[in-house]
């Protein structure tokens, strides 16, 4: 892998000399800024399920058409991630994330003036998809890898939970807005939320511990590496190297099923499916927000477990439990919220993205320094799986008049993912370039 030579700098531009960390290590401040950033950007992920019925009613677009726009968003979210991780190595975290948030804001607010389906695909599908993919879980993985040596599993869980926290914060508000004022004020709110966190990233986040003269939390001091040229080439090279190994395909396959059974299915179609059974949109959106509450607990706990237990066994348990819960869901949908549905929401929420910390840990275990980019590609498979189900779920509803078949199929896929997780072997933390 070719690296560019460091450019000459004046003494005033040199990074600070190594120094002792204060009582609270600066890494925790970096994690806090990343947490707030992901919460602010999470507003966009709360909106798609709330747009299906209003757009169908106003423009008479089919649910399949709307689902296609959401599927483009989800696919680009994933396919952008590995290139974004490489761009962060080239240009720094702050520049990439600040630009991504601005693109999200622009794409979201542009939907206010749309009148044709292709505009929904362009604004929400392409622009918001590219922006969100540039600063989502790949951002969390990069911050964790650079700033932490110890407690990586816990920090990964906390940053992953930030997305659920954003859903918790924004979903009730956005559903109320859609119900009482229409969908346009909700999209403007999403834009403002994305823009509001740009100053936090630009002013408070640093690209590397060496920028402030510190070692990573729990590790030894190392100078900041030179920018890595050829970000796109590096992302593709890492993909080709990882694709020659079995664990990559098992991780990609299980994570594709993860995306299909969460973002593609529940996040996109739960609200309209519940509405089909007579449940008010605000009540269904409130249930999704409760999933966000318990997702925070489950994901942070999963990070703690990942520091202590074998990651592949954790994945198998998570997928098996998720599949069982989805098989019961069609029997629980009703006009009002009842105790069995609340139990499903709590149970499913604990498992929502609990798969992320052990998946990142397995990427780190097998692919060493390239793990953030490898995880970006694994995340791409997650979003492709989500995109396929977001589209097919809408088509199934149009064809069969019900989502039941999709719930059952997703439960079966989760059982397959549990078996695949158990086949993943043990890695040896190989360094960059040692894959083969």
mmCIF file of C-alpha atoms in Angstrom, residues 106-403:
data_model
loop_
_atom_site.group_PDB
_atom_site.id
_atom_site.type_symbol
_atom_site.label_atom_id
_atom_site.label_comp_id
_atom_site.label_asym_id
_atom_site.label_seq_id
_atom_site.Cartn_x
_atom_site.Cartn_y
_atom_site.Cartn_z
ATOM 1 C CA UNK A 106 -29.515 19.270 1.398
ATOM 2 C CA UNK A 107 -31.063 16.040 0.153
ATOM 3 C CA UNK A 108 -33.691 15.975 2.888
ATOM 4 C CA UNK A 109 -34.830 19.578 2.480
ATOM 5 C CA UNK A 110 -35.001 19.205 -1.326
ATOM 6 C CA UNK A 111 -37.832 16.678 -0.961
ATOM 7 C CA UNK A 112 -40.119 19.541 0.125
ATOM 8 C CA UNK A 113 -40.421 20.602 -3.537
ATOM 9 C CA UNK A 114 -40.614 17.189 -5.209
ATOM 10 C CA UNK A 115 -43.550 16.224 -7.433
ATOM 11 C CA UNK A 116 -42.249 13.120 -9.239
ATOM 12 C CA UNK A 117 -41.071 9.680 -7.991
ATOM 13 C CA UNK A 118 -37.620 10.117 -9.570
ATOM 14 C CA UNK A 119 -37.090 13.170 -7.364
ATOM 15 C CA UNK A 120 -37.744 11.092 -4.247
ATOM 16 C CA UNK A 121 -35.184 8.571 -5.521
ATOM 17 C CA UNK A 122 -32.630 11.333 -6.217
ATOM 18 C CA UNK A 123 -33.091 13.436 -3.069
ATOM 19 C CA UNK A 124 -33.875 10.841 -0.423
ATOM 20 C CA UNK A 125 -32.394 7.804 -2.118
ATOM 21 C CA UNK A 126 -29.145 9.120 -3.606
ATOM 22 C CA UNK A 127 -28.180 12.269 -1.672
ATOM 23 C CA UNK A 128 -29.300 11.210 1.794
ATOM 24 C CA UNK A 129 -28.004 7.686 1.116
ATOM 25 C CA UNK A 130 -24.532 8.931 0.139
ATOM 26 C CA UNK A 131 -24.361 11.348 3.064
ATOM 27 C CA UNK A 132 -25.541 8.907 5.690
ATOM 28 C CA UNK A 133 -23.268 6.152 4.414
ATOM 29 C CA UNK A 134 -20.264 8.437 4.828
ATOM 30 C CA UNK A 135 -20.666 8.904 8.558
ATOM 31 C CA UNK A 136 -22.608 6.020 10.030
ATOM 32 C CA UNK A 137 -21.139 2.822 11.479
ATOM 33 C CA UNK A 138 -17.883 3.194 9.527
ATOM 34 C CA UNK A 139 -17.456 6.510 11.353
ATOM 35 C CA UNK A 140 -18.028 4.775 14.690
ATOM 36 C CA UNK A 141 -15.554 2.015 13.795
ATOM 37 C CA UNK A 142 -12.885 4.546 12.724
ATOM 38 C CA UNK A 143 -13.217 6.637 15.887
ATOM 39 C CA UNK A 144 -13.051 3.515 18.038
ATOM 40 C CA UNK A 145 -10.022 2.060 16.251
ATOM 41 C CA UNK A 146 -8.046 5.320 16.412
ATOM 42 C CA UNK A 147 -8.854 6.513 19.931
ATOM 43 C CA UNK A 148 -9.187 3.249 21.885
ATOM 44 C CA UNK A 149 -7.077 0.170 22.443
ATOM 45 C CA UNK A 150 -8.877 -0.961 25.598
ATOM 46 C CA UNK A 151 -12.687 -0.966 25.958
ATOM 47 C CA UNK A 152 -13.240 -1.135 22.210
ATOM 48 C CA UNK A 153 -16.240 -3.425 22.503
ATOM 49 C CA UNK A 154 -17.927 -1.164 25.043
ATOM 50 C CA UNK A 155 -17.279 2.001 22.995
ATOM 51 C CA UNK A 156 -18.507 0.303 19.825
ATOM 52 C CA UNK A 157 -21.707 -0.604 21.644
ATOM 53 C CA UNK A 158 -22.179 2.948 22.920
ATOM 54 C CA UNK A 159 -21.647 4.542 19.493
ATOM 55 C CA UNK A 160 -23.884 1.989 17.806
ATOM 56 C CA UNK A 161 -26.564 2.747 20.393
ATOM 57 C CA UNK A 162 -26.353 6.422 19.423
ATOM 58 C CA UNK A 163 -28.356 5.670 16.293
ATOM 59 C CA UNK A 164 -31.101 4.140 18.416
ATOM 60 C CA UNK A 165 -30.970 7.136 20.742
ATOM 61 C CA UNK A 166 -31.516 9.418 17.766
ATOM 62 C CA UNK A 167 -34.505 7.329 16.758
ATOM 63 C CA UNK A 168 -35.829 7.643 20.316
ATOM 64 C CA UNK A 169 -35.395 11.424 20.286
ATOM 65 C CA UNK A 170 -36.821 12.152 16.855
ATOM 66 C CA UNK A 171 -39.400 9.471 16.026
ATOM 67 C CA UNK A 172 -42.211 10.626 18.378
ATOM 68 C CA UNK A 173 -41.660 14.248 17.328
ATOM 69 C CA UNK A 174 -41.581 13.428 13.616
ATOM 70 C CA UNK A 175 -44.651 11.190 13.801
ATOM 71 C CA UNK A 176 -46.559 13.983 15.585
ATOM 72 C CA UNK A 177 -45.473 16.447 12.897
ATOM 73 C CA UNK A 178 -46.529 14.138 10.066
ATOM 74 C CA UNK A 179 -49.873 13.492 11.765
ATOM 75 C CA UNK A 180 -50.734 17.141 12.489
ATOM 76 C CA UNK A 181 -48.750 19.256 10.009
ATOM 77 C CA UNK A 182 -47.849 16.947 7.122
ATOM 78 C CA UNK A 183 -44.611 15.331 6.029
ATOM 79 C CA UNK A 184 -42.816 18.461 4.766
ATOM 80 C CA UNK A 185 -42.114 20.061 8.186
ATOM 81 C CA UNK A 186 -40.725 16.705 9.287
ATOM 82 C CA UNK A 187 -38.189 16.626 6.447
ATOM 83 C CA UNK A 188 -37.103 20.185 7.255
ATOM 84 C CA UNK A 189 -36.584 19.124 10.889
ATOM 85 C CA UNK A 190 -34.326 16.302 9.729
ATOM 86 C CA UNK A 191 -32.255 18.772 7.713
ATOM 87 C CA UNK A 192 -31.849 21.144 10.643
ATOM 88 C CA UNK A 193 -30.848 18.305 12.959
ATOM 89 C CA UNK A 194 -28.088 17.194 10.575
ATOM 90 C CA UNK A 195 -26.774 20.757 10.221
ATOM 91 C CA UNK A 196 -26.889 21.404 13.973
ATOM 92 C CA UNK A 197 -24.175 18.854 14.727
ATOM 93 C CA UNK A 198 -21.694 20.076 12.084
ATOM 94 C CA UNK A 199 -20.116 22.620 14.507
ATOM 95 C CA UNK A 200 -19.626 19.886 17.129
ATOM 96 C CA UNK A 201 -17.656 17.811 14.638
ATOM 97 C CA UNK A 202 -15.584 20.671 13.251
ATOM 98 C CA UNK A 203 -14.684 22.362 16.541
ATOM 99 C CA UNK A 204 -14.444 19.515 19.045
ATOM 100 C CA UNK A 205 -13.415 16.319 17.234
ATOM 101 C CA UNK A 206 -9.787 15.562 16.373
ATOM 102 C CA UNK A 207 -8.722 13.050 13.746
ATOM 103 C CA UNK A 208 -6.095 11.216 15.795
ATOM 104 C CA UNK A 209 -4.849 11.087 19.425
ATOM 105 C CA UNK A 210 -1.447 12.341 18.243
ATOM 106 C CA UNK A 211 -3.135 15.605 17.205
ATOM 107 C CA UNK A 212 -3.371 16.448 20.907
ATOM 108 C CA UNK A 213 -0.186 14.645 21.963
ATOM 109 C CA UNK A 214 -1.875 11.602 23.494
ATOM 110 C CA UNK A 215 -1.751 7.844 23.168
ATOM 111 C CA UNK A 216 -4.992 5.961 22.454
ATOM 112 C CA UNK A 217 -6.906 4.979 25.569
ATOM 113 C CA UNK A 218 -5.230 1.870 26.950
ATOM 114 C CA UNK A 219 -2.415 1.920 24.349
ATOM 115 C CA UNK A 220 1.030 3.313 23.615
ATOM 116 C CA UNK A 221 1.714 6.669 21.945
ATOM 117 C CA UNK A 222 2.237 6.563 18.179
ATOM 118 C CA UNK A 223 2.801 9.448 15.756
ATOM 119 C CA UNK A 224 -0.069 10.342 13.477
ATOM 120 C CA UNK A 225 0.292 8.379 10.232
ATOM 121 C CA UNK A 226 0.686 10.241 6.961
ATOM 122 C CA UNK A 227 -2.454 10.617 4.840
ATOM 123 C CA UNK A 228 -3.106 7.568 2.685
ATOM 124 C CA UNK A 229 -3.479 8.399 -1.008
ATOM 125 C CA UNK A 230 -5.817 6.568 -3.346
ATOM 126 C CA UNK A 231 -8.775 6.128 -1.010
ATOM 127 C CA UNK A 232 -11.001 4.478 -3.608
ATOM 128 C CA UNK A 233 -8.202 2.171 -4.788
ATOM 129 C CA UNK A 234 -7.437 1.155 -1.219
ATOM 130 C CA UNK A 235 -11.099 0.392 -0.467
ATOM 131 C CA UNK A 236 -11.334 -1.853 -3.542
ATOM 132 C CA UNK A 237 -7.972 -3.508 -2.838
ATOM 133 C CA UNK A 238 -9.022 -4.343 0.708
ATOM 134 C CA UNK A 239 -12.283 -5.785 -0.633
ATOM 135 C CA UNK A 240 -10.468 -8.064 -3.085
ATOM 136 C CA UNK A 241 -8.097 -9.240 -0.353
ATOM 137 C CA UNK A 242 -10.892 -9.887 2.143
ATOM 138 C CA UNK A 243 -13.045 -11.598 -0.489
ATOM 139 C CA UNK A 244 -10.432 -14.350 -0.763
ATOM 140 C CA UNK A 245 -11.186 -15.383 2.830
ATOM 141 C CA UNK A 246 -14.118 -17.401 4.125
ATOM 142 C CA UNK A 247 -14.889 -15.280 7.201
ATOM 143 C CA UNK A 248 -15.614 -12.242 5.018
ATOM 144 C CA UNK A 249 -18.435 -13.998 3.159
ATOM 145 C CA UNK A 250 -19.911 -15.396 6.360
ATOM 146 C CA UNK A 251 -19.804 -11.972 8.011
ATOM 147 C CA UNK A 252 -21.247 -10.318 4.912
ATOM 148 C CA UNK A 253 -23.998 -12.922 4.633
ATOM 149 C CA UNK A 254 -25.058 -12.733 8.265
ATOM 150 C CA UNK A 255 -24.987 -8.944 8.218
ATOM 151 C CA UNK A 256 -27.078 -8.845 5.027
ATOM 152 C CA UNK A 257 -29.728 -10.812 6.900
ATOM 153 C CA UNK A 258 -29.327 -8.441 9.841
ATOM 154 C CA UNK A 259 -30.123 -5.485 7.585
ATOM 155 C CA UNK A 260 -33.014 -7.290 5.929
ATOM 156 C CA UNK A 261 -34.648 -8.043 9.289
ATOM 157 C CA UNK A 262 -34.132 -4.583 10.840
ATOM 158 C CA UNK A 263 -33.746 -1.517 8.602
ATOM 159 C CA UNK A 264 -35.303 -3.111 5.543
ATOM 160 C CA UNK A 265 -38.261 -4.737 7.280
ATOM 161 C CA UNK A 266 -39.128 -3.357 10.709
ATOM 162 C CA UNK A 267 -37.867 0.207 10.371
ATOM 163 C CA UNK A 268 -39.426 0.649 6.916
ATOM 164 C CA UNK A 269 -42.597 -1.433 7.096
ATOM 165 C CA UNK A 270 -43.614 -1.856 10.748
ATOM 166 C CA UNK A 271 -45.596 1.411 10.903
ATOM 167 C CA UNK A 272 -47.610 0.810 7.688
ATOM 168 C CA UNK A 273 -48.120 -2.853 8.666
ATOM 169 C CA UNK A 274 -49.474 -1.860 12.070
ATOM 170 C CA UNK A 275 -51.642 0.780 10.389
ATOM 171 C CA UNK A 276 -53.063 -1.960 8.131
ATOM 172 C CA UNK A 277 -54.393 -3.581 11.326
ATOM 173 C CA UNK A 278 -56.030 -0.355 12.479
ATOM 174 C CA UNK A 279 -53.297 0.974 14.769
ATOM 175 C CA UNK A 280 -52.828 4.777 14.619
ATOM 176 C CA UNK A 281 -49.572 5.926 13.009
ATOM 177 C CA UNK A 282 -48.515 7.802 16.156
ATOM 178 C CA UNK A 283 -49.001 4.667 18.279
ATOM 179 C CA UNK A 284 -46.992 2.512 15.849
ATOM 180 C CA UNK A 285 -44.238 5.133 15.696
ATOM 181 C CA UNK A 286 -44.223 5.213 19.482
ATOM 182 C CA UNK A 287 -43.584 1.464 19.523
ATOM 183 C CA UNK A 288 -40.609 1.950 17.186
ATOM 184 C CA UNK A 289 -39.301 4.593 19.590
ATOM 185 C CA UNK A 290 -39.571 2.102 22.454
ATOM 186 C CA UNK A 291 -37.499 -0.307 20.347
ATOM 187 C CA UNK A 292 -34.915 2.494 20.316
ATOM 188 C CA UNK A 293 -34.955 2.694 24.126
ATOM 189 C CA UNK A 294 -34.215 -0.976 24.599
ATOM 190 C CA UNK A 295 -31.816 -1.023 21.658
ATOM 191 C CA UNK A 296 -29.571 1.334 23.620
ATOM 192 C CA UNK A 297 -29.543 -1.092 26.548
ATOM 193 C CA UNK A 298 -29.073 -4.149 24.344
ATOM 194 C CA UNK A 299 -26.294 -2.691 22.215
ATOM 195 C CA UNK A 300 -24.233 -1.375 25.117
ATOM 196 C CA UNK A 301 -24.677 -4.723 26.884
ATOM 197 C CA UNK A 302 -23.604 -6.474 23.672
ATOM 198 C CA UNK A 303 -20.434 -4.369 23.610
ATOM 199 C CA UNK A 304 -19.719 -5.391 27.202
ATOM 200 C CA UNK A 305 -20.357 -9.060 26.337
ATOM 201 C CA UNK A 306 -18.110 -8.784 23.265
ATOM 202 C CA UNK A 307 -15.163 -7.790 25.472
ATOM 203 C CA UNK A 308 -15.703 -10.987 27.490
ATOM 204 C CA UNK A 309 -17.247 -13.740 25.336
ATOM 205 C CA UNK A 310 -16.649 -15.313 21.940
ATOM 206 C CA UNK A 311 -18.143 -13.028 19.295
ATOM 207 C CA UNK A 312 -19.383 -15.713 16.900
ATOM 208 C CA UNK A 313 -21.407 -17.427 19.640
ATOM 209 C CA UNK A 314 -22.968 -14.106 20.583
ATOM 210 C CA UNK A 315 -23.981 -13.556 16.951
ATOM 211 C CA UNK A 316 -25.582 -16.992 16.729
ATOM 212 C CA UNK A 317 -27.667 -16.345 19.840
ATOM 213 C CA UNK A 318 -28.733 -12.877 18.660
ATOM 214 C CA UNK A 319 -29.886 -14.057 15.235
ATOM 215 C CA UNK A 320 -31.719 -17.098 16.617
ATOM 216 C CA UNK A 321 -33.673 -15.002 19.115
ATOM 217 C CA UNK A 322 -34.507 -12.376 16.475
ATOM 218 C CA UNK A 323 -35.837 -15.003 14.086
ATOM 219 C CA UNK A 324 -38.108 -16.501 16.739
ATOM 220 C CA UNK A 325 -39.549 -13.088 17.614
ATOM 221 C CA UNK A 326 -40.333 -12.236 13.961
ATOM 222 C CA UNK A 327 -42.248 -15.480 13.475
ATOM 223 C CA UNK A 328 -44.657 -14.407 16.228
ATOM 224 C CA UNK A 329 -45.152 -10.803 15.056
ATOM 225 C CA UNK A 330 -48.006 -11.353 12.528
ATOM 226 C CA UNK A 331 -50.115 -12.792 15.348
ATOM 227 C CA UNK A 332 -49.493 -9.750 17.551
ATOM 228 C CA UNK A 333 -50.509 -6.895 15.228
ATOM 229 C CA UNK A 334 -53.828 -5.373 16.323
ATOM 230 C CA UNK A 335 -55.686 -2.032 16.385
ATOM 231 C CA UNK A 336 -54.394 -1.232 19.863
ATOM 232 C CA UNK A 337 -51.220 -1.863 21.855
ATOM 233 C CA UNK A 338 -51.521 -4.896 24.122
ATOM 234 C CA UNK A 339 -49.195 -6.748 26.493
ATOM 235 C CA UNK A 340 -47.845 -9.389 24.045
ATOM 236 C CA UNK A 341 -46.959 -6.626 21.565
ATOM 237 C CA UNK A 342 -45.131 -4.690 24.291
ATOM 238 C CA UNK A 343 -43.202 -7.861 25.139
ATOM 239 C CA UNK A 344 -42.219 -8.257 21.464
ATOM 240 C CA UNK A 345 -41.082 -4.615 21.273
ATOM 241 C CA UNK A 346 -38.883 -4.964 24.367
ATOM 242 C CA UNK A 347 -37.451 -8.309 23.270
ATOM 243 C CA UNK A 348 -36.819 -7.181 19.690
ATOM 244 C CA UNK A 349 -35.382 -3.856 20.827
ATOM 245 C CA UNK A 350 -32.736 -5.542 22.983
ATOM 246 C CA UNK A 351 -31.599 -7.469 19.895
ATOM 247 C CA UNK A 352 -31.992 -4.706 17.242
ATOM 248 C CA UNK A 353 -28.329 -3.874 16.558
ATOM 249 C CA UNK A 354 -26.715 -5.987 19.254
ATOM 250 C CA UNK A 355 -25.057 -7.758 16.301
ATOM 251 C CA UNK A 356 -22.801 -4.785 15.524
ATOM 252 C CA UNK A 357 -20.180 -5.015 18.336
ATOM 253 C CA UNK A 358 -19.405 -8.735 17.769
ATOM 254 C CA UNK A 359 -19.365 -8.219 13.980
ATOM 255 C CA UNK A 360 -16.845 -5.367 14.287
ATOM 256 C CA UNK A 361 -14.830 -7.462 16.740
ATOM 257 C CA UNK A 362 -14.668 -10.347 14.246
ATOM 258 C CA UNK A 363 -13.577 -7.956 11.480
ATOM 259 C CA UNK A 364 -10.825 -6.664 13.779
ATOM 260 C CA UNK A 365 -9.836 -10.205 14.744
ATOM 261 C CA UNK A 366 -9.495 -11.406 11.153
ATOM 262 C CA UNK A 367 -8.367 -8.279 9.281
ATOM 263 C CA UNK A 368 -6.282 -6.173 11.657
ATOM 264 C CA UNK A 369 -5.518 -2.622 10.521
ATOM 265 C CA UNK A 370 -7.841 -2.922 7.540
ATOM 266 C CA UNK A 371 -10.780 -3.875 9.764
ATOM 267 C CA UNK A 372 -12.610 -0.530 9.508
ATOM 268 C CA UNK A 373 -12.671 -0.759 5.698
ATOM 269 C CA UNK A 374 -13.566 -4.456 5.774
ATOM 270 C CA UNK A 375 -16.392 -3.644 8.157
ATOM 271 C CA UNK A 376 -17.459 -0.953 5.697
ATOM 272 C CA UNK A 377 -17.898 -3.635 3.044
ATOM 273 C CA UNK A 378 -19.672 -5.920 5.506
ATOM 274 C CA UNK A 379 -21.927 -2.970 6.309
ATOM 275 C CA UNK A 380 -22.545 -2.595 2.571
ATOM 276 C CA UNK A 381 -23.961 -6.125 2.533
ATOM 277 C CA UNK A 382 -26.130 -5.182 5.532
ATOM 278 C CA UNK A 383 -27.619 -2.293 3.604
ATOM 279 C CA UNK A 384 -28.035 -4.249 0.370
ATOM 280 C CA UNK A 385 -30.027 -6.811 2.343
ATOM 281 C CA UNK A 386 -32.046 -3.979 3.862
ATOM 282 C CA UNK A 387 -32.608 -2.416 0.441
ATOM 283 C CA UNK A 388 -33.869 -5.655 -1.093
ATOM 284 C CA UNK A 389 -36.415 -6.205 1.683
ATOM 285 C CA UNK A 390 -37.454 -2.535 1.798
ATOM 286 C CA UNK A 391 -38.396 -2.848 -1.881
ATOM 287 C CA UNK A 392 -39.789 -6.389 -1.862
ATOM 288 C CA UNK A 393 -41.731 -5.725 1.329
ATOM 289 C CA UNK A 394 -43.594 -2.911 -0.382
ATOM 290 C CA UNK A 395 -44.183 -5.059 -3.475
ATOM 291 C CA UNK A 396 -45.457 -7.933 -1.318
ATOM 292 C CA UNK A 397 -47.916 -5.581 0.371
ATOM 293 C CA UNK A 398 -49.143 -4.341 -3.019
ATOM 294 C CA UNK A 399 -49.527 -7.902 -4.390
ATOM 295 C CA UNK A 400 -50.807 -9.867 -1.377
ATOM 296 C CA UNK A 401 -52.463 -7.081 0.605
ATOM 297 C CA UNK A 402 -50.490 -8.103 3.708
ATOM 298 C CA UNK A 403 -46.960 -8.188 5.115
#
